[in-house]
XYZ file of C-alpha atoms in Angstrom:
603
model
C 106.385 -72.408 87.718
C 104.460 -73.131 90.950
C 105.989 -73.147 94.440
C 105.298 -76.867 94.883
C 107.339 -77.682 91.779
C 110.286 -75.568 93.153
C 110.097 -77.497 96.390
C 110.230 -80.825 94.537
C 113.196 -79.606 92.407
C 115.188 -78.679 95.530
C 114.452 -82.133 96.953
C 115.801 -83.673 93.744
C 118.972 -81.522 94.005
C 119.779 -82.821 97.481
C 119.080 -86.424 96.346
C 116.026 -86.951 98.511
C 114.831 -90.564 98.225
C 111.852 -91.083 95.893
C 111.843 -87.417 94.886
C 111.163 -88.318 91.234
C 107.820 -89.839 92.167
C 106.545 -86.698 93.936
C 104.146 -84.229 92.214
C 104.781 -80.518 92.697
C 101.120 -79.460 92.621
C 100.442 -81.612 95.706
C 102.720 -79.329 97.797
C 101.194 -75.986 96.802
C 99.055 -75.959 99.928
C 102.227 -75.671 102.088
C 102.864 -72.162 100.713
C 99.397 -70.849 101.572
C 100.219 -70.150 105.245
C 102.258 -67.010 105.918
C 104.353 -68.594 108.704
C 105.679 -71.479 106.600
C 105.919 -69.607 103.298
C 109.072 -67.618 104.171
C 110.946 -70.694 105.404
C 109.959 -72.766 102.385
C 111.009 -70.004 99.990
C 114.371 -69.733 101.769
C 114.751 -73.510 101.642
C 113.995 -73.599 97.897
C 116.340 -70.676 97.138
C 119.457 -71.456 99.237
C 119.685 -75.207 99.869
C 121.763 -77.194 97.304
C 124.159 -80.193 97.089
C 126.859 -78.462 99.186
C 124.575 -78.251 102.221
C 124.077 -82.023 102.260
C 126.407 -84.231 104.321
C 128.094 -87.199 102.677
C 127.877 -90.757 103.978
C 131.485 -90.650 105.271
C 130.749 -87.531 107.302
C 127.597 -89.091 108.683
C 129.541 -92.257 109.686
C 132.271 -90.160 111.362
C 129.635 -88.184 113.267
C 127.922 -91.366 114.396
C 131.283 -92.820 115.531
C 132.058 -89.602 117.432
C 128.616 -89.728 119.108
C 129.141 -93.418 120.046
C 132.613 -92.744 121.502
C 131.074 -90.577 124.226
C 133.255 -87.531 123.624
C 131.603 -84.133 124.145
C 130.207 -82.444 121.062
C 130.624 -78.665 120.872
C 127.476 -76.652 120.205
C 126.485 -73.003 120.271
C 128.916 -70.561 121.945
C 131.556 -73.214 122.688
C 131.661 -74.108 119.010
C 132.128 -70.432 118.056
C 135.083 -69.980 120.456
C 136.728 -73.125 119.186
C 136.381 -71.879 115.599
C 137.998 -68.522 116.542
C 141.013 -70.241 118.115
C 141.359 -72.390 115.004
C 141.403 -69.287 112.811
C 144.045 -67.514 114.935
C 146.242 -70.582 114.940
C 145.993 -70.846 111.166
C 146.827 -67.157 110.707
C 150.123 -67.392 112.625
C 153.051 -66.755 110.268
C 156.806 -66.675 110.729
C 158.332 -63.472 112.170
C 159.546 -60.811 109.751
C 161.797 -57.725 109.966
C 160.540 -54.209 110.599
C 161.690 -52.925 107.178
C 159.890 -55.691 105.384
C 156.784 -55.002 107.447
C 156.906 -51.285 106.586
C 157.313 -52.099 102.892
C 154.442 -54.493 103.042
C 152.271 -51.953 104.866
C 153.148 -49.270 102.314
C 152.308 -51.609 99.479
C 149.030 -52.531 101.186
C 148.154 -48.807 101.598
C 148.972 -48.005 97.962
C 146.990 -50.995 96.807
C 144.119 -49.935 99.072
C 144.191 -46.408 97.572
C 144.267 -47.798 94.037
C 141.363 -50.054 94.966
C 139.357 -47.132 96.338
C 140.072 -45.045 93.226
C 139.009 -47.850 90.957
C 135.889 -48.406 93.042
C 135.043 -44.668 92.783
C 135.633 -44.705 89.015
C 133.534 -47.828 88.702
C 130.698 -46.233 90.713
C 130.879 -43.089 88.583
C 130.811 -45.119 85.397
C 127.860 -47.166 86.703
C 126.033 -43.964 87.692
C 126.684 -42.382 84.295
C 125.600 -45.578 82.547
C 122.395 -45.729 84.587
C 121.703 -42.012 83.884
C 122.317 -42.458 80.173
C 120.171 -45.605 80.171
C 117.399 -43.747 81.985
C 117.686 -40.830 79.559
C 117.584 -43.160 76.599
C 114.475 -44.860 77.980
C 112.809 -41.485 78.575
C 113.781 -40.346 75.090
C 112.400 -43.550 73.624
C 109.126 -43.069 75.499
C 108.957 -39.447 74.382
C 109.758 -40.465 70.823
C 106.999 -43.083 70.846
C 104.538 -40.629 72.379
C 105.539 -37.967 69.862
C 105.145 -40.378 66.937
C 101.731 -41.458 68.271
C 100.668 -37.836 68.674
C 101.978 -37.026 65.217
C 100.117 -39.939 63.659
C 96.978 -39.082 65.605
C 97.185 -35.410 64.644
C 97.888 -36.340 61.013
C 94.858 -38.645 60.998
C 92.688 -35.934 62.570
C 93.954 -33.366 60.078
C 93.339 -35.712 57.158
C 89.839 -36.472 58.427
C 89.154 -32.767 58.920
C 90.504 -31.977 55.447
C 88.353 -34.664 53.826
C 85.340 -33.548 55.841
C 85.881 -29.910 54.857
C 86.327 -30.932 51.215
C 83.113 -32.965 51.281
C 81.215 -30.157 52.980
C 82.546 -27.617 50.462
C 81.637 -29.930 47.580
C 78.144 -30.430 48.998
C 77.823 -26.675 49.530
C 78.897 -25.933 45.958
C 76.481 -28.550 44.612
C 73.650 -27.115 46.697
C 74.453 -23.571 45.579
C 74.576 -24.715 41.947
C 71.186 -26.425 42.270
C 69.783 -23.348 43.987
C 71.132 -21.087 41.240
C 69.568 -23.388 38.652
C 66.240 -22.901 40.388
C 66.493 -19.126 40.422
C 67.782 -18.667 36.875
C 65.252 -17.454 34.263
C 63.997 -20.636 32.634
C 64.212 -21.072 28.862
C 60.977 -22.863 27.988
C 61.896 -23.371 24.348
C 65.131 -25.239 25.065
C 63.896 -26.989 28.192
C 67.297 -26.932 29.930
C 66.180 -25.704 33.383
C 63.469 -27.666 35.208
C 60.425 -25.767 36.409
C 60.345 -25.893 40.184
C 58.388 -22.902 41.430
C 54.747 -22.158 40.746
C 55.535 -18.694 39.501
C 57.566 -20.204 36.645
C 54.543 -21.933 35.140
C 52.268 -20.092 32.696
C 48.564 -19.718 33.497
C 47.308 -19.450 29.906
C 45.948 -23.020 29.753
C 44.353 -22.710 33.175
C 42.706 -19.384 32.326
C 41.492 -20.668 28.954
C 39.965 -23.734 30.635
C 38.276 -21.533 33.215
C 36.874 -19.274 30.470
C 35.553 -22.307 28.606
C 33.935 -23.621 31.784
C 32.290 -20.243 32.519
C 30.987 -20.008 28.914
C 29.580 -23.559 29.118
C 28.023 -22.717 32.478
C 26.325 -19.575 31.137
C 25.027 -21.503 28.114
C 23.678 -24.208 30.407
C 21.907 -21.667 32.607
C 20.345 -20.014 29.535
C 19.059 -23.366 28.316
C 17.748 -24.547 31.665
C 16.211 -21.302 32.946
C 13.872 -18.832 31.162
C 13.125 -15.233 31.844
C 10.952 -14.717 34.897
C 11.851 -18.036 36.588
C 13.096 -16.135 39.604
C 9.727 -14.415 40.117
C 7.891 -17.695 39.523
C 9.915 -19.522 42.128
C 9.622 -16.706 44.634
C 5.823 -16.512 44.080
C 5.353 -20.206 44.923
C 4.205 -19.632 48.477
C 1.261 -20.859 50.569
C -1.076 -18.070 49.416
C -1.026 -19.275 45.788
C -1.704 -22.894 46.755
C -5.556 -22.547 47.120
C -8.640 -24.266 45.683
C -10.106 -22.917 42.454
C -13.583 -21.459 42.678
C -15.523 -22.006 39.460
C -18.081 -19.222 39.994
C -15.598 -16.599 41.224
C -13.979 -14.386 38.574
C -10.216 -15.000 38.081
C -7.562 -12.359 38.208
C -5.069 -14.205 35.965
C -4.107 -12.833 32.573
C -4.855 -15.956 30.518
C -8.683 -15.977 30.729
C -9.263 -18.525 27.934
C -7.334 -21.289 29.716
C -9.150 -20.588 32.927
C -12.574 -20.611 31.134
C -11.749 -23.951 29.562
C -10.693 -25.337 32.920
C -13.877 -23.975 34.571
C -16.159 -25.470 31.887
C -14.398 -28.801 32.098
C -14.758 -28.826 35.866
C -18.484 -27.860 35.612
C -19.063 -30.662 33.082
C -17.386 -33.144 35.343
C -19.436 -31.971 38.328
C -22.718 -32.262 36.362
C -21.866 -35.763 35.183
C -20.928 -36.674 38.733
C -24.278 -35.321 40.089
C -26.325 -37.260 37.500
C -24.430 -40.421 38.139
C -24.874 -40.064 41.881
C -28.651 -39.448 41.480
C -29.026 -42.550 39.365
C -26.913 -44.559 41.757
C -28.949 -43.444 44.769
C -32.281 -44.217 43.018
C -31.062 -47.658 42.041
C -29.819 -48.392 45.530
C -33.139 -47.197 47.017
C -35.159 -49.388 44.649
C -32.949 -52.348 45.400
C -33.373 -51.870 49.109
C -37.138 -51.348 48.813
C -37.485 -54.537 46.821
C -35.417 -56.471 49.365
C -37.389 -55.054 52.301
C -40.774 -55.718 50.572
C -39.800 -59.299 49.810
C -38.663 -59.779 53.360
C -41.897 -58.256 54.721
C -44.057 -60.378 52.411
C -42.290 -63.519 53.513
C -42.763 -62.655 57.169
C -46.489 -61.857 56.684
C -47.111 -65.046 54.706
C -45.489 -67.012 57.442
C -47.685 -65.375 60.031
C -50.853 -65.846 57.927
C -50.162 -69.500 57.508
C -49.394 -69.977 61.197
C -52.252 -67.921 62.599
C -55.729 -67.220 61.262
C -56.431 -63.493 61.608
C -59.758 -61.767 61.455
C -60.867 -59.291 58.892
C -60.991 -56.405 61.348
C -57.416 -56.980 62.422
C -56.266 -57.098 58.818
C -58.005 -53.828 58.016
C -56.491 -52.128 61.034
C -53.071 -53.369 60.199
C -53.421 -52.366 56.542
C -54.460 -48.857 57.576
C -51.498 -48.561 59.956
C -49.129 -49.767 57.248
C -50.569 -47.278 54.776
C -49.974 -44.491 57.293
C -46.363 -45.627 57.741
C -45.908 -45.746 53.963
C -47.203 -42.214 53.647
C -44.816 -41.024 56.311
C -41.912 -42.796 54.620
C -42.825 -41.344 51.261
C -42.883 -37.877 52.794
C -39.430 -38.451 54.311
C -38.130 -39.797 50.990
C -39.481 -36.810 49.076
C -37.966 -34.464 51.671
C -34.575 -36.196 51.402
C -34.835 -36.360 47.618
C -35.786 -32.724 47.172
C -33.756 -30.947 49.890
C -30.905 -32.815 51.618
C -29.760 -35.171 48.819
C -29.093 -32.482 46.150
C -27.014 -30.409 48.654
C -24.885 -33.396 49.641
C -24.369 -34.437 46.019
C -23.411 -30.873 45.110
C -20.864 -30.709 47.936
C -19.340 -34.014 46.811
C -19.261 -32.671 43.269
C -17.383 -29.569 44.437
C -14.831 -31.833 46.132
C -14.255 -33.549 42.775
C -11.770 -30.884 41.690
C -9.337 -31.738 44.593
C -7.303 -34.412 42.682
C -6.971 -32.100 39.697
C -5.755 -29.222 41.828
C -3.409 -31.584 43.713
C -1.936 -32.812 40.423
C -1.402 -29.223 39.280
C 0.275 -28.349 42.533
C 2.460 -31.498 42.372
C 3.537 -30.470 38.881
C 4.481 -27.008 40.110
C 6.405 -28.481 43.076
C 8.285 -30.885 40.759
C 9.196 -27.991 38.478
C 10.395 -25.979 41.456
C 12.503 -28.936 42.712
C 13.967 -29.368 39.226
C 14.921 -25.686 39.030
C 16.421 -25.693 42.535
C 18.509 -28.817 41.716
C 19.828 -27.117 38.565
C 20.566 -24.003 40.577
C 22.486 -26.054 43.173
C 24.484 -27.712 40.360
C 25.415 -24.310 38.926
C 26.173 -23.012 42.410
C 28.501 -25.970 43.178
C 30.341 -25.387 39.929
C 30.781 -21.712 40.761
C 31.984 -22.587 44.273
C 34.560 -25.025 42.821
C 35.765 -22.374 40.407
C 36.096 -19.819 43.207
C 37.886 -22.355 45.431
C 40.403 -23.112 42.673
C 41.073 -19.377 42.248
C 41.531 -18.900 46.010
C 43.810 -21.972 46.260
C 45.962 -20.634 43.430
C 46.149 -17.235 45.086
C 47.067 -18.796 48.458
C 49.822 -20.926 46.880
C 51.240 -17.815 45.180
C 51.257 -15.956 48.492
C 52.974 -18.864 50.296
C 55.607 -19.107 47.576
C 56.166 -15.343 47.780
C 56.717 -15.555 51.526
C 59.153 -18.433 51.096
C 61.049 -16.400 48.468
C 61.233 -13.475 50.883
C 62.567 -15.751 53.658
C 65.197 -17.239 51.325
C 66.171 -13.741 50.197
C 66.617 -12.632 53.808
C 68.699 -15.717 54.686
C 70.881 -15.216 51.633
C 71.473 -11.574 52.543
C 72.494 -12.614 56.079
C 74.779 -15.293 54.620
C 76.389 -12.763 52.284
C 77.008 -10.403 55.195
C 78.542 -13.200 57.296
C 80.732 -14.299 54.388
C 81.941 -10.717 53.797
C 82.752 -10.342 57.502
C 84.615 -13.672 57.589
C 86.470 -12.706 54.391
C 87.527 -9.411 55.942
C 88.709 -11.192 59.112
C 90.627 -13.701 56.973
C 92.355 -10.861 55.097
C 93.291 -9.279 58.411
C 94.781 -12.549 59.656
C 96.694 -13.016 56.405
C 98.074 -9.512 56.723
C 99.089 -10.246 60.308
C 100.778 -13.469 59.232
C 102.521 -11.664 56.389
C 104.044 -9.236 58.901
C 107.861 -9.793 58.975
C 107.951 -9.407 62.742
C 105.737 -12.457 62.999
C 107.024 -14.594 60.122
C 110.787 -13.974 60.465
C 111.354 -15.559 63.842
C 114.477 -17.674 63.926
C 113.858 -19.264 67.292
C 110.230 -20.342 67.790
C 108.772 -18.991 70.995
C 106.983 -21.201 73.455
C 105.031 -18.323 74.951
C 102.172 -16.646 73.114
C 102.746 -13.093 71.970
C 100.714 -10.401 73.700
C 99.697 -9.028 70.276
C 98.054 -12.332 69.323
C 94.613 -11.285 70.531
C 92.798 -14.182 68.885
C 94.881 -16.799 70.746
C 94.448 -14.928 74.034
C 90.719 -14.756 73.459
C 90.667 -18.469 72.624
C 92.560 -19.221 75.843
C 90.065 -17.140 77.848
C 87.139 -18.944 76.226
C 88.672 -22.364 76.885
C 89.673 -21.489 80.435
C 86.178 -20.341 81.386
C 85.533 -19.550 85.021
C 88.820 -21.088 86.250
C 90.729 -17.906 85.659
C 94.318 -18.007 86.950
C 96.466 -14.893 86.789
C 99.517 -15.955 84.801
C 102.228 -13.673 83.558
C 102.787 -15.559 80.300
C 100.563 -17.946 78.389
C 102.278 -20.872 76.664
C 101.098 -23.203 73.991
C 101.289 -26.070 76.467
C 98.817 -24.254 78.720
C 96.532 -23.786 75.735
C 96.775 -27.492 74.872
C 96.092 -28.471 78.507
C 93.013 -26.248 78.667
C 91.770 -27.653 75.343
C 92.312 -31.256 76.513
C 90.514 -30.472 79.771
C 87.610 -29.002 77.838
C 87.551 -32.087 75.608
C 87.467 -34.370 78.663
C 84.674 -32.304 80.225
C 82.699 -32.485 76.981
C 83.114 -36.279 76.802
C 82.075 -36.643 80.459
C 79.011 -34.451 79.900
C 78.116 -36.435 76.766
C 78.373 -39.680 78.732
C 76.214 -38.203 81.481
C 73.686 -37.034 78.919
C 73.597 -40.488 77.328
C 73.124 -42.098 80.747
C 70.430 -39.580 81.696
C 68.646 -40.124 78.368
C 68.748 -43.891 78.925
C 67.426 -43.444 82.455
C 64.742 -41.087 81.144
C 63.713 -43.587 78.458
C 63.629 -46.398 81.045
C 61.573 -44.211 83.378
C 59.174 -43.355 80.538
C 58.838 -47.014 79.557
C 58.147 -47.962 83.194
C 55.672 -45.099 83.466
C 53.906 -46.200 80.267
C 53.725 -49.778 81.558
C 52.322 -48.544 84.871
C 49.774 -46.377 83.017
C 48.751 -49.342 80.855
C 48.395 -51.532 83.939
C 46.339 -48.807 85.637
C 44.107 -48.449 82.551
C 43.645 -52.214 82.397
C 42.789 -52.242 86.092
C 40.379 -49.294 85.767
C 38.654 -50.291 82.522
C 39.121 -54.106 82.624
C 38.947 -54.505 78.852
C 35.820 -52.356 78.449
C 35.107 -48.754 77.571
C 33.487 -47.758 80.856
C 35.611 -46.522 83.747
C 35.440 -48.654 86.874
C 36.318 -46.691 89.995
C 36.576 -49.878 92.069
C 37.929 -53.305 91.179
C 35.409 -56.113 91.363
C 37.930 -58.585 92.754
C 39.030 -56.077 95.401
C 35.430 -55.289 96.340
C 34.671 -59.000 96.657
C 37.791 -59.482 98.764
C 36.837 -56.452 100.901
C 33.365 -57.896 101.389
C 34.908 -61.229 102.397
C 37.268 -59.473 104.803
C 34.371 -57.481 106.263
C 32.331 -60.664 106.738
C 35.337 -62.370 108.355
C 35.875 -59.337 110.625
C 32.221 -59.417 111.629
C 32.543 -63.122 112.402
C 35.733 -62.436 114.360
C 34.045 -59.657 116.348
C 31.137 -61.989 117.079
C 33.519 -64.740 118.255
C 35.467 -62.221 120.353
C 32.291 -60.993 122.044
C 31.312 -64.620 122.745
C 34.768 -65.378 124.133
C 34.740 -62.248 126.329
C 31.285 -63.132 127.640
C 32.483 -66.692 128.349
C 35.599 -65.343 130.107
C 33.486 -63.022 132.250
C 31.187 -65.879 133.272
C 34.170 -68.134 134.055
C 35.801 -65.393 136.118
C 32.589 -64.980 138.096
C 32.480 -68.760 138.658
C 36.151 -68.798 139.730
C 35.567 -65.886 142.099
C 32.637 -67.678 143.752
C 33.957 -71.308 143.777
C 37.339 -72.181 145.366
C 37.330 -75.706 143.940
C 37.362 -74.341 140.404
C 40.187 -72.002 141.436
C 42.262 -74.942 142.561
C 41.515 -76.807 139.336
C 42.621 -73.766 137.343
C 45.864 -73.502 139.316
C 46.524 -77.190 138.711
C 45.984 -76.783 134.977
C 48.327 -73.765 134.967
C 51.001 -75.729 136.781
C 50.503 -78.634 134.412
C 51.049 -76.332 131.406
C 53.922 -74.274 132.830
C 55.736 -76.166 135.630
C 55.259 -79.911 135.715
C 57.737 -80.459 138.586
C 55.885 -78.065 140.849
C 52.631 -79.817 139.909
C 54.117 -83.162 140.928
C 55.223 -81.721 144.266
C 51.790 -80.243 144.914
C 50.050 -83.504 144.020
C 52.414 -85.516 146.236
C 51.837 -83.141 149.167
C 48.097 -83.440 148.722
C 48.344 -87.231 148.564
C 50.448 -87.290 151.749
C 47.995 -85.011 153.525
C 45.084 -87.187 152.403
C 46.899 -90.302 153.626
C 47.649 -88.656 156.975
C 44.034 -87.624 157.320
C 42.878 -91.110 156.406
C 45.224 -92.626 159.031
C 44.012 -90.123 161.629
C 40.434 -90.962 160.887
C 41.178 -94.677 161.240
C 42.918 -94.100 164.574
């Protein structure tokens, strides 16, 4: 309920007019000030119907005020009230015996009252103590039940977790034992997992078949002496065949046949060339004679020659014909047969080239077959090496597993021995037959002491006895520290991830700025260089303007230093910009002086 509503309710109690119409929320602002809040709270808490005067009392007070009688106030009112009380307390006189009896009765009653008050206070104190104890016990009971439920839940979770882990461990050990058991191939119960469990009979049989097929292929493709033939195919053997020279090869008949065939071809070639040359010469001589006859006939018809000129010309032509015949016989007998013979010797070049091409093709064929066989052998060797490497890797893994299992067996034996020792210690009657459970930890319980030392850490306090409560406090403290450190680690990891993300974004932005979508690194940004160039141009312009302004200022200063009229103008402009009133005064003074001077001049 708000304070404004309380204020309205008190007004309704004292029958304030139109109090039913008022809204309490409209008076909440009165309680906001500290000075008025205490008075309003007192007014709402203490004022009721008894503090309100009735209409009769108000009429009597108004009549008393109208009568003009004095109205007592303050100290006078207090004195009058005291006299009224003393007058009311006056009683009739009594005897001394009766007074003594009454005083004795009053004293006994006062004593009884004090005793009852003391008993009442004691009972109230005991009731409050018992109530406080019951509340504390209830709180402790609730806390204990919560701790019990929490510990039971933790224990149940730990038990289920341990059961699941043990079940998973047993399943894993069973699977591992299935792997390492000797497999029964006939029944097919155990799956083959390792490479060493598989048999290599099929693989070896396939490899033997492939090697046999490869040897058969090599025997078919290559003959005896192919190695020497291929090695002998060098530049010295690739030479032209001389028909007249004796051959050093073993097969003389083939070479004789080849030589005769080549000689027959050369002879046919020489005859054909002779006939061709003679025919070409005749054809040319006929063409030249026809041409000469046509030219001479044309000349004879155009010009009439004398007989002496014709005889001289005929004799000169006969001499030229003799010379030409001598040259023709010389060419025909000496130079032409040598040239034809040389061309005939060059006739065997295509045949030799074809033979050499055949040998090169055979050599390429044999080398391709050798490369095919070599690739097959390399594949076979690679498969053998891969199989050997896989066996070695599996052997190393088996050795590692064997070592880990030995270490695990040793750890399990040690833990089993420690467990037997603890069970023997727990079976000790001095430990088990304790009627009253001790809060302190026994000095012989070395494991608990060691646990307390580990949990306490560096904060080592010298205590005479160690209690279970201390152990619980240290464990809870360690748990809190671990949770705080985990929170810090989570926060630091988040900060680290945020920092890395920001760093990656900055790196991406830098790469984009350096490369600008291309593959070439740009050591300077084009936009920045353009802006720098603009700034440099603007600075140059600014320097130029500044130099102009300084030169202008220097010239103006020189003018001001030499001309007083300009100085006065400058002062007037300064006054106009800074102090207008002073400028007005100066102008008025100057006007007055000018007027005075004008009047003096007139006079």
